[in-house]
Short mmCIF file of N, CA and C in Angstrom, two decimals:
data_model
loop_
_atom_site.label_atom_id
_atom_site.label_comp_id
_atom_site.label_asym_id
_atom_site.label_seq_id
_atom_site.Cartn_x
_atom_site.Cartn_y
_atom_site.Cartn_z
N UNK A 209 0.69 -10.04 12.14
CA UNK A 209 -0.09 -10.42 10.98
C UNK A 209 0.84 -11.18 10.03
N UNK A 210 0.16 -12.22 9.14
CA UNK A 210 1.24 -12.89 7.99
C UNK A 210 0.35 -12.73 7.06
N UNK A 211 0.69 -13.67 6.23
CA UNK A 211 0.15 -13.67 4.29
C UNK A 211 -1.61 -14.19 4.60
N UNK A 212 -1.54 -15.35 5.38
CA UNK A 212 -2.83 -15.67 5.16
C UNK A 212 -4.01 -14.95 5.91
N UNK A 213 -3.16 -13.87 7.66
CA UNK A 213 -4.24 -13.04 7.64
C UNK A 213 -4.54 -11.94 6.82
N UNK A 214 -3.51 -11.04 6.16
CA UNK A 214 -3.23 -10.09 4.90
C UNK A 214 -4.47 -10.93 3.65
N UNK A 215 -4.50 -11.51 3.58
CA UNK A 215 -5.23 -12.39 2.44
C UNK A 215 -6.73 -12.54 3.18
N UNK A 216 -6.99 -12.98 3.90
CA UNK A 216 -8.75 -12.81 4.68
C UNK A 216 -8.91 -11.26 4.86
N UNK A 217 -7.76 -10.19 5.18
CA UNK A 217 -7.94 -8.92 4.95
C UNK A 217 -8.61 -8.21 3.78
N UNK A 218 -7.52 -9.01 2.58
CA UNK A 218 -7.64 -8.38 1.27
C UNK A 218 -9.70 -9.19 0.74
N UNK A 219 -9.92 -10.46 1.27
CA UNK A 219 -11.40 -10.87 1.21
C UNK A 219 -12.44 -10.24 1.20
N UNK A 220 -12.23 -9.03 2.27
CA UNK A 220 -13.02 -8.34 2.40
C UNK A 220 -12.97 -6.91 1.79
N UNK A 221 -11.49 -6.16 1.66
CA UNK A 221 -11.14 -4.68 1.34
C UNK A 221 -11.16 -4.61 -0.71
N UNK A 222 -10.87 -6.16 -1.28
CA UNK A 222 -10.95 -5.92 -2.32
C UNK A 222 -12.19 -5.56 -3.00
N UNK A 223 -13.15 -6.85 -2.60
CA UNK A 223 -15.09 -6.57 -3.14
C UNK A 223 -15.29 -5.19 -3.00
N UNK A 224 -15.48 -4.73 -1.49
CA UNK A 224 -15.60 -3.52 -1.44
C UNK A 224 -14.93 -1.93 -2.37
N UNK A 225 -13.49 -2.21 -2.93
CA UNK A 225 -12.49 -1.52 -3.71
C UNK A 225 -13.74 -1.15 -4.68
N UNK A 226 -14.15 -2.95 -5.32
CA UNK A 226 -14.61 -2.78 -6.61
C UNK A 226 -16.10 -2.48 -7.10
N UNK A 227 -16.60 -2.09 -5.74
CA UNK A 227 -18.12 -1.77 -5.88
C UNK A 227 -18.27 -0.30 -5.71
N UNK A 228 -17.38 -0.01 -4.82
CA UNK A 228 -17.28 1.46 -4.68
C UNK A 228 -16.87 2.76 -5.30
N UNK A 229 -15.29 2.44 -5.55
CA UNK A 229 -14.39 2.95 -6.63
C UNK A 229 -14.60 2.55 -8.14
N UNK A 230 -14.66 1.35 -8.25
CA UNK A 230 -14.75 1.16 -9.97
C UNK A 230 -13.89 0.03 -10.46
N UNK A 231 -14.04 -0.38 -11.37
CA UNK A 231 -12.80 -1.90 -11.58
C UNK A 231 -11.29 -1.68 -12.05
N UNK A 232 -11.22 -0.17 -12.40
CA UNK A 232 -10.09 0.24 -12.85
C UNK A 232 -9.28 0.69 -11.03
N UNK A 233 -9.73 0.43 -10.00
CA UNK A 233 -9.24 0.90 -9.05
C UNK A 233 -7.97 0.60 -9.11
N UNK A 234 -6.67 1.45 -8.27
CA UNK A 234 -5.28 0.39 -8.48
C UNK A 234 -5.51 0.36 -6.53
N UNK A 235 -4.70 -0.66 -6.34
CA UNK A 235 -4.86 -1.07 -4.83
C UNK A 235 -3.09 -0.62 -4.60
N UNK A 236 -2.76 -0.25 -3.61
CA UNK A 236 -1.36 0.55 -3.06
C UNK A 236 -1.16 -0.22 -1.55
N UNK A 237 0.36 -0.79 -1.84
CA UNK A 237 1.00 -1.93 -0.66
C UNK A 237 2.15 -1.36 -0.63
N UNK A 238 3.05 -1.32 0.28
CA UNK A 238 4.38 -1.19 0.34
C UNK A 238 4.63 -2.64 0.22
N UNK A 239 5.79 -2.81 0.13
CA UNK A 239 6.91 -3.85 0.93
C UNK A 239 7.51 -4.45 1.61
N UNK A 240 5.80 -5.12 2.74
CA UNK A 240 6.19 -5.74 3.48
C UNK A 240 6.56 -7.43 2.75
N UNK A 241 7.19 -8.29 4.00
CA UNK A 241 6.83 -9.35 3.26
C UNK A 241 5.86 -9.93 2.97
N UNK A 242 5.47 -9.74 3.76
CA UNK A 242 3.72 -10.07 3.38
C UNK A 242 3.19 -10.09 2.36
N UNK A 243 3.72 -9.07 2.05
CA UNK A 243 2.98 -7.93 1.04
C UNK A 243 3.35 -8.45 -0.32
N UNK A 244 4.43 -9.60 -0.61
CA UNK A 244 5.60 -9.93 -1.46
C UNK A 244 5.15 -11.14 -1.25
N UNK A 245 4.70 -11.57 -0.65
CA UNK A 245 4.83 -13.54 -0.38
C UNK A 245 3.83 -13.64 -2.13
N UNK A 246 4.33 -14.95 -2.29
CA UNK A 246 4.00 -15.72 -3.69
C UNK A 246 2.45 -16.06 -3.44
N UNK A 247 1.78 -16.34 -2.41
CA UNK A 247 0.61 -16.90 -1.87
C UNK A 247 -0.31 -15.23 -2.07
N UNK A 248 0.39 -14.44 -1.92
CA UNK A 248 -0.44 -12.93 -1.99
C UNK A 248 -0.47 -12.19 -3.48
N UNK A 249 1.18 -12.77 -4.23
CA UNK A 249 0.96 -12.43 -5.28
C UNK A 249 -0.12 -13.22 -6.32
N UNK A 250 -0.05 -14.28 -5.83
CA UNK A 250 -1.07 -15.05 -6.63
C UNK A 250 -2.83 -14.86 -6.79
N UNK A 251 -3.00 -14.42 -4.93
CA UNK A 251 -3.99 -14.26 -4.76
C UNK A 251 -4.56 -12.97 -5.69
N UNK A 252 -4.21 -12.04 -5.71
CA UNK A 252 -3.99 -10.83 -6.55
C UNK A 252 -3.89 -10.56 -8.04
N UNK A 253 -3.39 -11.94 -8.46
CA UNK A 253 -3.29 -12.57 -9.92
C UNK A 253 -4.63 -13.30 -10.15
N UNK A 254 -5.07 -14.14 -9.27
CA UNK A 254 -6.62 -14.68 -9.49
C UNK A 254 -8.13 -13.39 -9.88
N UNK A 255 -7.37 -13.12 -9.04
CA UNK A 255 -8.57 -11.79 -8.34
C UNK A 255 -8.60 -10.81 -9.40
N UNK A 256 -7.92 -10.93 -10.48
CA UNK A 256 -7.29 -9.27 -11.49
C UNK A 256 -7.22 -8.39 -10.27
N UNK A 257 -6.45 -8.16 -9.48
CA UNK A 257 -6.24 -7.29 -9.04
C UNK A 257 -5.33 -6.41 -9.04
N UNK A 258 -5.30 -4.83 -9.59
CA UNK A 258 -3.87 -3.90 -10.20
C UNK A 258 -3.63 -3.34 -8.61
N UNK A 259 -1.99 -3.47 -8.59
CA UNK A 259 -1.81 -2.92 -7.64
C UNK A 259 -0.06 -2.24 -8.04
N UNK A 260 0.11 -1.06 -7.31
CA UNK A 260 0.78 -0.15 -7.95
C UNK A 260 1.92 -0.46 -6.68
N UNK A 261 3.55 -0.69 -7.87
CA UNK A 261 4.88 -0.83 -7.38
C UNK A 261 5.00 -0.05 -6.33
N UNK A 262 5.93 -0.18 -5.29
CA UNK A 262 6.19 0.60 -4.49
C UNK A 262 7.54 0.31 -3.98
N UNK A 263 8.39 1.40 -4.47
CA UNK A 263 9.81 0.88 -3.76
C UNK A 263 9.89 0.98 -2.78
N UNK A 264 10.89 -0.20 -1.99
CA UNK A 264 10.57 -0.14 -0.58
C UNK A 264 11.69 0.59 -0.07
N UNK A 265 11.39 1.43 0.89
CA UNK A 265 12.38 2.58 1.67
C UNK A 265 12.20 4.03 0.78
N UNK A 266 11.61 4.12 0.13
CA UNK A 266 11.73 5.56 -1.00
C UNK A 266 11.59 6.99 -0.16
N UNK A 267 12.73 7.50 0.45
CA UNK A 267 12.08 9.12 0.83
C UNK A 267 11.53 9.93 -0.04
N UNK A 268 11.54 9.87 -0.92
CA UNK A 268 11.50 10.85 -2.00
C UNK A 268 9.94 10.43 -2.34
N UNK A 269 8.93 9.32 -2.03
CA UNK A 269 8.30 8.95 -2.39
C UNK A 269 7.17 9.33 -1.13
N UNK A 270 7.90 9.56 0.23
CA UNK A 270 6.91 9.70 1.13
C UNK A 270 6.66 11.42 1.19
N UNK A 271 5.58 11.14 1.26
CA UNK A 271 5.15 12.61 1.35
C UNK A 271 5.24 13.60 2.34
N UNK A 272 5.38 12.55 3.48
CA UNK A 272 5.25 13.67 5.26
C UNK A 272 6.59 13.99 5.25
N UNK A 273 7.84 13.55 4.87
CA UNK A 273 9.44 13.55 4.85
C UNK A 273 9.40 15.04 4.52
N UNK A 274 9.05 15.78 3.60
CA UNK A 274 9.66 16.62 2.90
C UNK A 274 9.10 18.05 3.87
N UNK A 275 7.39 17.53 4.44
CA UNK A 275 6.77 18.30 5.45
C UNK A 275 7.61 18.49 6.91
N UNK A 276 7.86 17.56 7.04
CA UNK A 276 8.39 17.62 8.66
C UNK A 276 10.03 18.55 8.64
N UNK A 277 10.93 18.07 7.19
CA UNK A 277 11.87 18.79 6.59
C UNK A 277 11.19 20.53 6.95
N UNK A 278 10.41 21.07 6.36
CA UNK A 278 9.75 22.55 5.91
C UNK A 278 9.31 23.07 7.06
N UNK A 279 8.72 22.25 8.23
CA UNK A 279 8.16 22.80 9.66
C UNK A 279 9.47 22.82 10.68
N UNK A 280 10.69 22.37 10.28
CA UNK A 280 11.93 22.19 11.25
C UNK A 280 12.97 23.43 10.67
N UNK A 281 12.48 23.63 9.36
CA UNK A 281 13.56 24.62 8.61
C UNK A 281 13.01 26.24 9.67
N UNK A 282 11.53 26.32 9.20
CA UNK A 282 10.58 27.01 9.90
C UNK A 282 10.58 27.40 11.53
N UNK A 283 11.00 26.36 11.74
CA UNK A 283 10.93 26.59 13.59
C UNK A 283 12.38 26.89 14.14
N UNK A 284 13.26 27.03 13.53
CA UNK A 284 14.53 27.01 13.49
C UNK A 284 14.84 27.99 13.02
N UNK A 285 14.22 29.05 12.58
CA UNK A 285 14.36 30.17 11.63
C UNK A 285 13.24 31.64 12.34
N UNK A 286 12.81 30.84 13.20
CA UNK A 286 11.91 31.85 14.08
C UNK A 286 12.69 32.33 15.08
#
């Protein structure tokens, strides 16, 4: 996938965001490039579309990390 299929993606997933959820929706991307290209940020800037930072690589930010951590402590302790 690149920017301009990510962008015929977002054509369809945004309308839908804003009929469903509400206009205050925030939309959530990591850090691909894709995800970063100037052609996507723009598109996103036309569109008002809020979409929430995401540092890229964050363990501390993923949620299953800390799970899979707690089920290995667990199985290891049996």
């Amino acid at each position: 996938m690149d920017q301009k299929v990510y962008i015929d993606i977002l054509k369809n997933v945004i309308p839908y965001a804003k009929r469903f959820l509400g206009r205050g929706f925030i939309y959530q991307q990591d850090n691909d490039p894709k995800h970063r290209a100037a052609k996507v940020r723009k598109w996103f800037r036309q569109h008002r579309v809020t979409f929430l930072e995401w540092p890229s690589q964050s363990r501390d930010l993923n949620i299953i990390e800390p799970l899979w951590d707690e089920l290995q402590r667990r199985l290891v302790n049996k």
